[in-house]
Coordinates of C-alpha atoms in Angstrom, one line a residue:
Chain A
M395 CA -10.9 25.1 -15.5
L396 CA -14.1 26.2 -13.9
K397 CA -15.9 23.1 -15.0
F398 CA -13.0 21.0 -13.8
T399 CA -13.1 22.7 -10.4
F400 CA -16.8 22.0 -10.2
R401 CA -16.3 18.3 -11.1
R402 CA -13.7 17.9 -8.4
L403 CA -15.8 19.6 -5.8
S404 CA -18.7 17.3 -6.5
L405 CA -16.3 14.4 -6.2
F406 CA -15.1 15.8 -2.8
V407 CA -18.7 16.1 -1.5
F408 CA -19.5 12.6 -2.7
T409 CA -16.4 11.2 -1.0
M410 CA -17.1 12.9 2.3
L411 CA -20.6 11.5 2.1
V412 CA -19.4 8.0 1.6
L413 CA -16.7 8.3 4.3
T414 CA -19.1 9.7 6.9
L415 CA -21.6 7.0 6.0
L416 CA -18.8 4.4 6.5
S417 CA -17.8 5.8 9.9
F418 CA -21.5 6.1 10.9
S419 CA -22.1 2.5 10.1
L420 CA -19.0 1.4 12.0
S421 CA -20.8 2.4 15.2
F422 CA -23.4 -0.3 14.4
L423 CA -20.7 -2.9 13.4
F424 CA -18.5 -2.5 16.4
P425 CA -19.5 -4.5 19.5
G426 CA -21.4 -2.6 22.1
D427 CA -24.1 0.0 22.2
T428 CA -24.4 2.3 19.1
V429 CA -24.8 5.6 21.0
I430 CA -21.9 4.8 23.3
N431 CA -19.8 4.0 20.2
H432 CA -20.8 7.4 18.7
S433 CA -20.0 9.4 21.8
G434 CA -17.4 7.3 23.6
Q435 CA -19.0 7.9 27.0
I436 CA -18.7 4.5 28.5
N437 CA -19.4 5.6 32.1
A438 CA -22.6 7.5 31.3
T439 CA -25.3 7.6 33.9
P440 CA -28.9 6.8 32.8
T441 CA -29.8 10.5 32.6
E442 CA -26.8 11.2 30.5
L443 CA -27.7 8.3 28.3
V444 CA -31.1 9.7 27.7
Q445 CA -29.5 13.1 26.7
L446 CA -27.1 11.3 24.4
N447 CA -29.9 9.4 22.8
K448 CA -31.7 12.6 22.2
A449 CA -28.6 14.4 20.8
Y450 CA -27.9 11.6 18.3
Q451 CA -31.7 11.3 17.5
M452 CA -31.5 7.5 18.3
D453 CA -35.3 7.2 18.5
K454 CA -35.9 8.4 14.9
G455 CA -35.1 6.6 11.6
L456 CA -31.7 5.8 10.3
F457 CA -31.6 8.9 8.0
T458 CA -32.3 11.3 10.9
Q459 CA -29.6 9.5 13.0
Y460 CA -27.1 9.9 10.2
V461 CA -27.9 13.6 9.8
A462 CA -27.5 14.1 13.6
Y463 CA -24.2 12.3 13.4
V464 CA -22.9 14.4 10.6
S465 CA -24.0 17.6 12.3
H466 CA -22.0 16.5 15.3
I467 CA -18.9 15.9 13.2
L468 CA -19.3 19.2 11.4
S469 CA -19.5 21.1 14.6
G470 CA -16.2 19.4 15.6
D471 CA -17.6 17.0 18.1
F472 CA -16.0 13.6 17.5
G473 CA -17.0 12.3 20.9
Q474 CA -14.7 11.2 23.7
S475 CA -11.9 8.7 23.6
M476 CA -13.1 5.5 25.4
A477 CA -9.7 4.9 26.9
S478 CA -8.7 8.4 28.2
Q479 CA -12.2 10.0 28.3
S480 CA -10.8 13.2 26.8
P481 CA -12.3 14.8 23.7
I482 CA -11.0 13.2 20.6
R483 CA -10.9 16.5 18.7
D484 CA -8.2 17.7 21.1
E485 CA -6.2 14.6 20.7
I486 CA -6.4 14.7 16.9
I487 CA -5.4 18.4 16.8
E488 CA -2.3 17.4 18.8
L489 CA -1.4 14.3 16.9
L490 CA -2.4 14.9 13.3
P491 CA 0.3 17.6 12.6
A492 CA 3.0 15.2 13.6
T493 CA 1.8 12.7 11.0
I494 CA 1.4 15.4 8.4
E495 CA 5.0 16.6 9.1
L496 CA 6.5 13.1 8.9
S497 CA 4.6 12.1 5.7
L498 CA 5.3 15.4 3.9
V499 CA 9.0 15.2 4.8
A500 CA 9.1 11.6 3.6
L501 CA 7.3 12.6 0.4
L502 CA 9.9 15.2 -0.2
V503 CA 12.7 12.8 0.4
A504 CA 11.1 10.2 -1.8
M505 CA 10.7 12.6 -4.7
L506 CA 14.2 14.1 -4.3
I507 CA 15.8 10.7 -4.4
G508 CA 13.4 8.8 -6.7
I509 CA 12.8 11.3 -9.6
P510 CA 16.5 12.1 -10.5
L511 CA 17.4 8.4 -10.3
G512 CA 14.5 7.5 -12.5
F513 CA 15.6 10.2 -15.0
I514 CA 19.2 8.8 -15.0
A515 CA 17.9 5.3 -15.6
A516 CA 15.7 6.5 -18.5
I517 CA 18.6 8.4 -20.2
N518 CA 20.7 5.3 -20.0
H519 CA 17.9 3.1 -21.1
N520 CA 18.8 -0.6 -21.4
K521 CA 22.3 0.0 -20.2
V522 CA 24.1 -1.3 -17.0
S523 CA 23.1 1.7 -14.9
D524 CA 19.5 1.4 -15.9
N525 CA 19.4 -2.2 -14.9
A526 CA 21.3 -1.5 -11.6
I527 CA 18.8 1.2 -10.6
L528 CA 15.8 -0.9 -11.5
S529 CA 17.0 -3.9 -9.5
M530 CA 17.8 -1.7 -6.5
A531 CA 14.3 -0.2 -6.9
M532 CA 12.7 -3.7 -6.8
L533 CA 14.7 -4.7 -3.7
G534 CA 13.7 -1.4 -2.0
Y535 CA 10.1 -2.0 -2.8
S536 CA 10.1 -5.5 -1.3
I537 CA 11.6 -4.7 2.1
P538 CA 9.0 -4.9 4.9
V539 CA 8.9 -1.4 6.4
F540 CA 8.9 -2.6 10.1
W541 CA 12.0 -4.7 9.5
L542 CA 13.8 -1.8 7.7
G543 CA 12.9 0.5 10.6
L544 CA 14.4 -2.0 13.1
L545 CA 17.6 -2.4 11.0
A546 CA 17.9 1.3 10.7
I547 CA 17.7 1.7 14.5
L548 CA 20.2 -1.1 15.0
V549 CA 22.7 0.4 12.6
F550 CA 22.4 4.2 12.9
S551 CA 21.2 4.6 16.5
I552 CA 22.8 1.7 18.4
G553 CA 25.7 0.7 16.2
L554 CA 27.0 4.0 15.0
G555 CA 25.2 6.3 17.5
W556 CA 24.6 9.0 14.9
L557 CA 20.9 9.6 15.2
P558 CA 18.3 9.3 17.9
S559 CA 15.9 6.3 17.6
A560 CA 12.7 7.5 19.2
G561 CA 10.4 10.6 19.5
Q562 CA 10.0 13.8 17.7
I563 CA 12.4 16.1 19.7
S564 CA 14.6 15.8 22.8
L565 CA 12.6 16.4 26.0
L566 CA 15.1 19.1 27.0
F567 CA 13.5 21.5 24.6
E568 CA 10.2 23.1 25.6
I569 CA 8.4 24.2 22.5
E570 CA 5.0 25.9 22.7
L571 CA 2.3 24.3 20.6
V572 CA 1.1 26.8 18.0
T573 CA 0.5 25.1 14.7
G574 CA 1.4 21.6 15.9
I575 CA 4.0 21.2 13.1
Q576 CA 7.2 21.0 15.0
F577 CA 9.5 22.9 12.7
I578 CA 7.2 25.9 12.3
D579 CA 6.6 26.0 16.0
I580 CA 10.4 26.1 16.7
L581 CA 10.9 28.9 14.2
L582 CA 8.0 30.9 15.8
S583 CA 9.2 30.4 19.4
D584 CA 11.5 33.0 21.0
S585 CA 13.6 30.6 22.9
P586 CA 17.3 31.4 23.0
Y587 CA 18.0 27.7 22.0
K588 CA 16.0 27.9 18.9
W589 CA 18.6 26.7 16.5
Q590 CA 19.8 23.8 18.8
A591 CA 16.1 22.7 19.0
F592 CA 15.8 23.0 15.2
S593 CA 18.8 20.8 14.6
D594 CA 17.7 18.3 17.2
A595 CA 14.3 18.0 15.6
S596 CA 15.9 17.5 12.2
A597 CA 18.1 14.8 13.6
H598 CA 15.0 13.1 15.0
I599 CA 13.1 13.1 11.7
I600 CA 15.9 11.8 9.4
L601 CA 15.6 8.1 10.3
P602 CA 11.8 7.7 10.3
A603 CA 11.4 9.9 7.2
C604 CA 14.0 7.9 5.3
V605 CA 12.4 4.6 6.3
V606 CA 9.0 5.8 5.2
A607 CA 10.4 7.3 2.0
L608 CA 12.2 4.1 0.7
A609 CA 9.2 2.3 -0.9
P610 CA 7.6 5.4 -2.4
A611 CA 11.0 6.5 -3.7
T612 CA 11.3 3.2 -5.7
I613 CA 7.8 3.8 -7.1
F614 CA 8.9 7.3 -8.1
I615 CA 11.9 5.8 -9.9
R616 CA 9.6 3.6 -12.0
L617 CA 7.2 6.4 -12.7
S618 CA 9.8 8.9 -13.7
R619 CA 11.7 6.4 -15.8
A620 CA 8.6 5.5 -17.7
A621 CA 7.6 9.1 -18.2
M622 CA 11.1 10.1 -19.3
I623 CA 11.3 7.2 -21.8
E624 CA 8.0 8.2 -23.2
V625 CA 9.0 11.9 -23.5
L626 CA 12.4 11.1 -25.1
A627 CA 10.6 9.1 -27.9
T628 CA 8.3 12.0 -28.9
S629 CA 8.9 14.0 -32.1
Y630 CA 9.4 17.4 -30.3
I631 CA 12.6 16.0 -28.8
R632 CA 13.7 14.8 -32.2
A633 CA 13.0 18.3 -33.5
A634 CA 15.0 19.8 -30.7
R635 CA 17.9 17.4 -31.6
A636 CA 17.6 18.3 -35.3
K637 CA 17.8 21.9 -34.4
G638 CA 21.2 21.2 -33.0
L639 CA 20.6 21.6 -29.3
S640 CA 23.1 20.0 -27.0
F641 CA 22.1 16.9 -25.0
K642 CA 22.1 19.0 -21.8
Q643 CA 19.8 21.6 -23.3
I644 CA 17.4 19.0 -24.5
I645 CA 17.2 17.2 -21.2
F646 CA 16.9 20.2 -18.9
R647 CA 14.8 22.5 -21.1
H648 CA 12.4 20.1 -22.8
A649 CA 12.5 16.6 -21.4
I650 CA 12.5 17.1 -17.7
R651 CA 9.7 19.7 -17.7
N652 CA 7.3 17.5 -19.7
A653 CA 8.2 14.3 -17.8
L654 CA 7.6 16.0 -14.4
I655 CA 4.0 16.8 -15.3
Q656 CA 3.3 13.2 -15.7
I657 CA 4.8 12.4 -12.3
I658 CA 2.9 15.0 -10.4
R659 CA -0.3 13.2 -11.5
H660 CA 0.7 10.1 -9.5
V661 CA 1.8 11.9 -6.3
G662 CA -1.8 11.9 -4.9
L663 CA -2.2 8.2 -5.5
Q664 CA 1.1 7.4 -3.9
F665 CA 0.2 9.4 -0.8
A666 CA -2.2 6.8 0.5
N667 CA 0.5 4.2 0.4
L668 CA 2.9 6.6 2.1
V669 CA 0.6 7.3 5.0
T670 CA 0.2 3.5 5.5
L671 CA 3.9 3.1 5.8
A672 CA 4.1 6.2 8.1
M673 CA 1.5 4.6 10.5
V674 CA 3.7 1.5 11.0
T675 CA 6.9 3.6 11.2
E676 CA 5.3 5.8 13.9
V677 CA 4.9 2.7 16.0
I678 CA 8.5 1.7 15.7
F679 CA 10.0 5.1 16.2
S680 CA 7.5 6.1 18.9
W681 CA 6.6 9.1 16.8
P682 CA 3.7 10.9 18.5
G683 CA 1.4 10.8 15.5
I684 CA -2.1 9.7 14.7
G685 CA -1.0 6.3 13.2
R686 CA 0.5 5.1 16.5
W687 CA -2.5 6.4 18.4
L688 CA -4.9 4.5 16.0
I689 CA -3.0 1.2 16.4
E690 CA -2.9 1.7 20.2
S691 CA -6.7 2.4 20.1
I692 CA -7.3 -1.0 18.6
A693 CA -5.4 -2.7 21.4
Q694 CA -7.5 -0.8 23.9
R695 CA -10.8 -1.4 22.0
D696 CA -11.3 2.4 21.8
Y697 CA -14.0 2.3 19.0
T698 CA -14.8 6.0 19.0
A699 CA -11.1 6.8 18.4
I700 CA -10.8 4.2 15.6
Q701 CA -13.9 5.6 13.9
S702 CA -12.7 9.3 14.1
G703 CA -9.1 8.3 13.2
L704 CA -10.3 6.6 10.0
L705 CA -12.4 9.7 9.1
V706 CA -9.7 12.2 9.7
L707 CA -6.8 10.3 8.0
S708 CA -8.8 9.4 4.9
C709 CA -10.0 13.0 4.7
F710 CA -6.4 14.2 4.9
I711 CA -5.3 11.8 2.2
F712 CA -8.2 12.8 0.0
I713 CA -7.5 16.5 0.3
I714 CA -3.9 15.9 -0.8
H715 CA -5.2 13.8 -3.7
I716 CA -7.5 16.6 -4.9
L717 CA -4.8 19.2 -4.4
T718 CA -2.4 17.2 -6.7
D719 CA -5.2 16.8 -9.2
F720 CA -5.6 20.6 -9.2
I721 CA -1.9 21.2 -9.6
Y722 CA -1.8 18.7 -12.5
A723 CA -4.8 20.3 -14.2
A724 CA -3.3 23.7 -13.8
L725 CA -0.1 22.6 -15.4
N726 CA -1.6 20.4 -18.1
P727 CA -4.7 21.7 -19.9
L728 CA -5.2 18.3 -21.6
A729 CA -6.2 16.8 -18.2
R730 CA -9.2 19.0 -17.7
G731 CA -11.3 17.0 -20.1
N732 CA -14.1 14.6 -19.5
K733 CA -13.2 11.7 -17.3
Y734 CA -16.1 9.8 -15.8
G735 CA -19.5 8.5 -16.8
S736 CA -18.8 8.4 -20.6
Chain B
M784 CA 0.8 -16.5 -48.7
A785 CA 2.0 -20.0 -49.6
R786 CA 2.0 -22.5 -46.9
E787 CA 5.4 -23.9 -46.0
K788 CA 4.3 -27.1 -44.4
I789 CA 1.6 -28.7 -46.4
Y790 CA 1.2 -31.9 -44.4
L791 CA 1.6 -30.5 -40.9
E792 CA -1.3 -28.7 -39.3
E793 CA -0.5 -25.1 -38.7
S794 CA -0.7 -24.2 -35.0
F795 CA -1.3 -20.7 -33.7
P796 CA -0.2 -20.5 -30.1
S797 CA -2.7 -18.8 -27.9
P798 CA -1.7 -15.5 -26.4
F799 CA -1.0 -17.2 -23.1
I800 CA 1.4 -19.8 -24.7
Q801 CA 3.1 -17.0 -26.6
L802 CA 3.6 -15.2 -23.3
W803 CA 5.1 -18.3 -21.6
G804 CA 7.5 -18.7 -24.6
I805 CA 8.9 -15.2 -24.0
F806 CA 8.8 -15.6 -20.2
R807 CA 10.9 -18.7 -20.0
K808 CA 13.6 -17.1 -22.1
T809 CA 14.2 -14.4 -19.4
P810 CA 16.6 -16.0 -16.8
V811 CA 15.9 -13.6 -14.0
A812 CA 12.1 -14.1 -14.3
M813 CA 12.6 -17.9 -14.4
L814 CA 14.8 -17.7 -11.3
G815 CA 11.9 -15.8 -9.5
F816 CA 9.4 -18.3 -10.8
C817 CA 11.5 -21.3 -9.4
C818 CA 11.7 -19.5 -6.0
F819 CA 7.9 -19.0 -6.2
I820 CA 7.3 -22.7 -6.9
F821 CA 9.7 -23.6 -4.1
L822 CA 7.7 -21.4 -1.7
V823 CA 4.4 -23.0 -2.9
V824 CA 5.8 -26.5 -2.3
L825 CA 7.2 -25.5 1.0
A826 CA 3.9 -24.0 2.1
I827 CA 2.1 -27.3 1.2
F828 CA 4.6 -29.8 2.6
A829 CA 5.9 -27.8 5.6
P830 CA 4.4 -30.3 8.1
I831 CA 6.2 -33.2 6.4
I832 CA 9.6 -31.5 5.8
A833 CA 10.0 -29.5 9.0
P834 CA 12.3 -31.3 11.5
Y835 CA 10.6 -30.1 14.7
S836 CA 7.3 -28.9 15.9
P837 CA 6.8 -25.1 15.5
V838 CA 5.2 -24.7 18.9
D839 CA 6.8 -27.2 21.2
G840 CA 10.0 -25.8 22.7
N841 CA 13.1 -27.7 23.9
L842 CA 14.1 -25.9 27.1
D843 CA 17.6 -27.2 27.0
M844 CA 18.3 -25.4 23.8
I845 CA 17.2 -21.8 24.5
L846 CA 18.5 -19.0 22.3
L847 CA 20.9 -21.2 20.3
P848 CA 22.6 -19.2 17.5
P849 CA 22.5 -20.5 13.9
A850 CA 24.7 -23.4 13.0
W851 CA 27.5 -21.4 11.3
H852 CA 28.0 -19.5 14.5
D853 CA 30.7 -20.7 17.0
N854 CA 28.2 -21.7 19.6
G855 CA 25.7 -23.2 17.1
N856 CA 24.4 -26.7 16.9
V857 CA 24.0 -28.4 13.5
S858 CA 20.7 -30.2 14.6
Y859 CA 19.2 -26.7 15.0
L860 CA 20.3 -25.2 11.6
L861 CA 18.9 -21.7 12.1
G862 CA 19.1 -21.6 15.9
T863 CA 16.3 -21.4 18.4
D864 CA 14.2 -18.7 20.0
E865 CA 13.7 -17.8 23.7
L866 CA 11.5 -20.9 24.3
G867 CA 13.9 -23.3 22.5
R868 CA 11.7 -23.6 19.4
D869 CA 13.6 -24.4 16.2
M870 CA 13.7 -21.3 14.0
L871 CA 13.9 -23.4 10.8
S872 CA 10.7 -25.3 11.5
R873 CA 9.0 -22.1 12.6
L874 CA 10.0 -20.4 9.4
M875 CA 8.8 -23.4 7.3
Y876 CA 5.4 -23.5 9.0
G877 CA 5.3 -19.7 8.6
T878 CA 5.6 -20.1 4.8
S879 CA 2.2 -21.7 4.7
L880 CA 0.7 -19.0 6.9
T881 CA 2.3 -15.9 5.4
F882 CA 2.9 -16.9 1.9
G883 CA 0.2 -19.6 1.5
L884 CA -2.5 -17.5 3.0
S885 CA -1.6 -14.5 0.8
F886 CA -1.8 -16.7 -2.2
I887 CA -5.3 -17.9 -1.3
V888 CA -6.4 -14.3 -0.4
V889 CA -5.3 -13.1 -3.9
V890 CA -7.0 -15.9 -5.7
F891 CA -10.2 -15.4 -3.8
S892 CA -10.3 -11.6 -4.4
L893 CA -9.2 -12.1 -8.0
V894 CA -12.2 -14.3 -8.7
I895 CA -14.7 -12.0 -7.0
G896 CA -13.1 -8.8 -8.4
V897 CA -13.1 -10.1 -12.0
I898 CA -16.8 -11.1 -11.8
I899 CA -17.9 -7.8 -10.4
G900 CA -15.5 -5.8 -12.6
S901 CA -16.6 -7.4 -15.9
L902 CA -20.3 -7.1 -15.0
S903 CA -19.8 -3.4 -14.2
A904 CA -17.8 -2.8 -17.4
L905 CA -21.0 -3.6 -19.3
T906 CA -23.0 -0.9 -17.5
K907 CA -23.1 2.8 -18.6
G908 CA -24.2 6.2 -17.4
I909 CA -25.0 7.0 -13.8
K910 CA -24.5 3.5 -12.4
S911 CA -21.0 3.4 -13.9
S912 CA -20.2 6.9 -12.7
F913 CA -21.4 6.0 -9.2
L914 CA -19.3 2.9 -9.1
N915 CA -16.3 4.8 -10.3
H916 CA -16.6 7.4 -7.7
F917 CA -17.2 4.8 -5.0
L918 CA -14.1 2.8 -6.1
D919 CA -12.1 6.1 -6.0
V920 CA -13.1 6.6 -2.4
V921 CA -12.3 3.0 -1.3
L922 CA -8.9 3.1 -3.2
S923 CA -8.0 6.4 -1.6
I924 CA -8.2 4.8 1.9
P925 CA -4.8 3.2 2.6
S926 CA -5.2 -0.6 2.4
L927 CA -3.6 -1.2 5.8
L928 CA -5.9 1.3 7.5
L929 CA -8.9 -0.4 6.0
A930 CA -7.6 -3.8 7.1
I931 CA -7.1 -2.4 10.6
I932 CA -10.7 -1.1 10.7
I933 CA -12.0 -4.5 9.6
V934 CA -9.8 -6.3 12.1
A935 CA -11.2 -3.9 14.8
I936 CA -14.7 -4.9 13.9
L937 CA -14.0 -8.7 13.7
G938 CA -11.4 -8.8 16.5
P939 CA -7.7 -9.8 16.1
G940 CA -6.8 -13.2 14.7
I941 CA -5.3 -14.7 11.6
S942 CA -8.6 -15.7 9.9
N943 CA -10.0 -12.2 10.4
T944 CA -6.9 -10.7 9.0
V945 CA -7.3 -12.9 5.9
W946 CA -10.9 -11.7 5.5
A947 CA -9.9 -8.1 6.0
I948 CA -7.1 -8.3 3.4
A949 CA -9.4 -10.1 0.9
I950 CA -12.0 -7.4 1.2
V951 CA -9.3 -4.7 0.8
F952 CA -8.0 -6.2 -2.5
I953 CA -11.4 -6.8 -4.2
P954 CA -11.8 -3.1 -5.3
Q955 CA -8.3 -3.1 -6.9
F956 CA -9.3 -6.1 -9.0
I957 CA -12.7 -4.6 -9.9
H958 CA -10.9 -1.5 -11.0
I959 CA -8.4 -3.1 -13.2
T960 CA -10.8 -5.7 -14.8
R961 CA -13.3 -3.0 -15.5
Y962 CA -10.7 -0.8 -17.2
A963 CA -9.3 -3.7 -19.2
V964 CA -12.6 -5.0 -20.4
K965 CA -13.8 -1.6 -21.4
E966 CA -10.6 -1.1 -23.4
E967 CA -11.1 -4.4 -25.2
F968 CA -14.7 -3.8 -26.0
R969 CA -13.7 -0.8 -28.1
K970 CA -11.6 -3.0 -30.4
D971 CA -12.6 -4.3 -33.8
Y972 CA -12.5 -8.0 -33.1
V973 CA -15.2 -7.6 -30.4
L974 CA -17.3 -5.8 -33.0
A975 CA -16.7 -8.6 -35.4
S976 CA -18.0 -11.3 -33.0
R977 CA -20.9 -8.9 -32.1
L978 CA -21.8 -8.8 -35.8
D979 CA -21.8 -12.6 -35.8
G980 CA -24.5 -12.4 -33.2
A981 CA -22.6 -13.3 -30.1
S982 CA -24.1 -12.2 -26.8
N983 CA -22.3 -9.9 -24.4
F984 CA -21.5 -12.8 -22.1
R985 CA -20.2 -15.0 -24.9
I986 CA -17.9 -12.1 -26.1
L987 CA -16.7 -11.6 -22.6
Y988 CA -15.9 -15.3 -22.1
Y989 CA -14.5 -16.4 -25.4
S990 CA -13.0 -13.1 -26.8
V991 CA -12.1 -10.7 -24.1
F992 CA -10.9 -12.9 -21.2
P993 CA -8.1 -14.7 -23.1
N994 CA -6.7 -11.2 -24.0
I995 CA -6.8 -9.7 -20.5
V996 CA -5.7 -12.7 -18.4
E997 CA -2.0 -11.8 -18.4
R998 CA -2.8 -8.3 -17.3
L999 CA -4.9 -9.7 -14.4
M1000 CA -2.0 -12.0 -13.5
S1001 CA 0.4 -9.2 -13.4
Q1002 CA -1.9 -7.3 -11.1
A1003 CA -2.3 -10.5 -9.0
T1004 CA 1.5 -10.7 -8.4
L1005 CA 1.5 -7.1 -7.3
A1006 CA -1.4 -7.8 -5.0
Q1007 CA 0.3 -10.8 -3.6
S1008 CA 3.5 -9.0 -2.7
A1009 CA 1.3 -6.4 -1.0
A1010 CA -0.7 -9.2 0.7
I1011 CA 2.5 -10.8 2.1
L1012 CA 3.6 -7.5 3.5
D1013 CA 0.2 -6.7 4.9
I1014 CA -0.2 -10.1 6.7
A1015 CA 3.3 -9.7 8.1
T1016 CA 2.7 -6.1 9.1
L1017 CA -0.6 -7.0 10.9
G1018 CA 1.1 -9.9 12.6
F1019 CA 4.0 -7.6 13.7
L1020 CA 1.5 -5.1 15.2
G1021 CA -0.2 -7.9 17.1
L1022 CA -3.4 -7.6 15.2
G1023 CA -3.0 -10.7 13.0
A1024 CA -1.6 -14.1 13.9
Q1025 CA -1.8 -14.6 17.7
I1026 CA 0.9 -15.8 20.0
P1027 CA 2.0 -19.4 19.3
L1028 CA 1.4 -19.2 15.5
P1029 CA 4.6 -19.1 13.5
E1030 CA 3.6 -16.3 11.2
W1031 CA 6.7 -14.4 9.9
G1032 CA 5.6 -11.0 11.1
A1033 CA 4.6 -12.4 14.5
I1034 CA 7.9 -14.3 14.9
L1035 CA 9.7 -11.0 14.2
A1036 CA 7.7 -9.1 16.8
N1037 CA 8.3 -12.0 19.2
G1038 CA 12.0 -11.7 18.7
L1039 CA 12.1 -8.0 19.5
E1040 CA 12.6 -8.5 23.2
H1041 CA 15.8 -10.5 22.6
F1042 CA 17.0 -8.2 19.7
Y1043 CA 20.4 -7.6 21.3
V1044 CA 21.0 -11.1 22.6
A1045 CA 19.6 -13.0 19.7
P1046 CA 19.5 -10.9 16.6
W1047 CA 18.8 -13.9 14.4
T1048 CA 15.2 -14.2 15.7
V1049 CA 14.6 -10.8 14.1
Y1050 CA 16.7 -10.8 10.9
L1051 CA 15.8 -14.4 9.8
P1052 CA 12.0 -13.8 9.6
G1053 CA 12.7 -10.4 7.9
L1054 CA 14.8 -12.1 5.3
A1055 CA 12.1 -14.7 4.7
I1056 CA 9.6 -12.0 4.1
L1057 CA 12.0 -10.2 1.8
F1058 CA 12.7 -13.4 -0.1
A1059 CA 9.0 -14.2 -0.7
V1060 CA 8.2 -10.6 -1.8
V1061 CA 11.2 -10.5 -4.1
A1062 CA 10.3 -13.8 -5.7
T1063 CA 6.7 -12.7 -6.3
N1064 CA 7.9 -9.4 -7.7
L1065 CA 10.3 -11.1 -10.1
V1066 CA 7.5 -13.2 -11.5
G1067 CA 5.3 -10.1 -11.9
E1068 CA 8.2 -8.2 -13.5
G1069 CA 8.8 -11.1 -15.9
I1070 CA 5.1 -11.2 -16.9
R1071 CA 5.1 -7.4 -17.6
H1072 CA 8.4 -7.7 -19.5
A1073 CA 7.0 -10.6 -21.6
L1074 CA 3.8 -8.6 -22.2
K1075 CA 5.8 -5.7 -23.5
L1076 CA 7.9 -7.8 -25.9
R1077 CA 4.8 -9.6 -27.2
K1078 CA 3.1 -6.3 -28.0
E1079 CA 6.2 -5.1 -29.9
S1080 CA 6.7 -8.3 -31.9

């Protein structure tokens, strides 16, 4: 396990290196002056420009420039947003938790719906219910997410009027920003309307979370179906059956546990996909998250914001990726072996 | 074993022909394949078939509902949008933009990805480890986010979107080719031709490629369904196809303002995207199913 941890950590360092290198080189690729792209100060006076050039070591070689850039990032200075001229760090601290909240809730929904359906399909392998679930999964996988979001708003918000269509919480509730994650903040606050606020926030998250969750859920259906079919064909299941265990005991005690391990491995990979969907959904549901902010930044040619947004989002995805790798390795000793460079 | 047909030459169908034999016996896959061919034909011949121009509007016929509606007009089968442009013609021209371009993108990145992937499969040690880590990093960035960054560098527009999506898909093909080639190189038949004195390149071309081509095709269909969705999504966000172009995602975004008055300007392009993606996925599903059956037989 120690060796495995070491391997993962080295991968993490390498990834961060490549990602910072990518965002560093973006400043050169974007139109405009490099140092202004780094810092976002478009209205800098000549004296300020001289200071900036010194801070980012622009007169030295590329390597020194890169080191200066990384040390700025490490000290938490992402520069200013070109559009609003406020520090990007503050904006990200405000927006990222909303995206984390949405994507984690969506991941939970996708797993809760997808995995049991996949298991049911695998148990009834090659029967009508298996085929029905598979064709539903394919349809769900093919629906464009922005269209699904619009249809959901049309049906559930406008047609039936059950759920709100935009935002994270009704403006009536004043919640103090502590962690940024709405649900935790509500529970921490001492407002007398705590529970109304809580139910209002849950009503707001249902629609976007379900829209984001649909495509990942269909992938979980496939993954869990394949894993379950594989497990049911193994000899330990046959041994359990020969021992005289009932069908229920076999499924719940042996099959599900072993199939779940296989699925956990893929959660990290699916997460990148899920965050992409979340970015588009944020635009449609006016969710105050980092995805919407990024897409707006492109319209405003806010290069500093795009650069830092890429860095922060990919970092977040990679951390989740590594976390699931750790959970998988902790549960399955077979996975700690040699993987690369052989 | 005694030969049954002495006078006829015995023919051994190539892996690809075997696959086609199984594929055409699956009705659902064939249905998907027919829809796919239909879309390809539509993408090529849209300018000839389409009844009206996709950009010129008829101001007398604004926001006309589809023909099956009470107020519809048969000469505008799927209705018109807010400038009186025929929806059917726009959707037909959109096929060559959304579907046709995604096809070209996938073929382009497939070729580049296969070349780099098979070359990299022959490397070992630190170079291979570095490439693997690098691919891991690129694959962990969401494809749309990467496409958005590239569009931000190049500026919005349909041709830049196409480049962005092609660049995004290349690492996926490198990854899958590399993995497949490495797996094949461990097998005995490769060893056999190596003992015959074949060079690496010859083994790759004559022995390995015929055995991995279906796996690449199955990945290509997955990539194409993702490419259709990505082009449409970028068009919807206003980063892809610009205003007069009848790209499906852009038509949908354009119809948003008249969502309540004219819902068909939103649900028709959505259905078109859904249809194209389902057809592509059915073909891919058919290939994977046939691959599985061929392995078992």
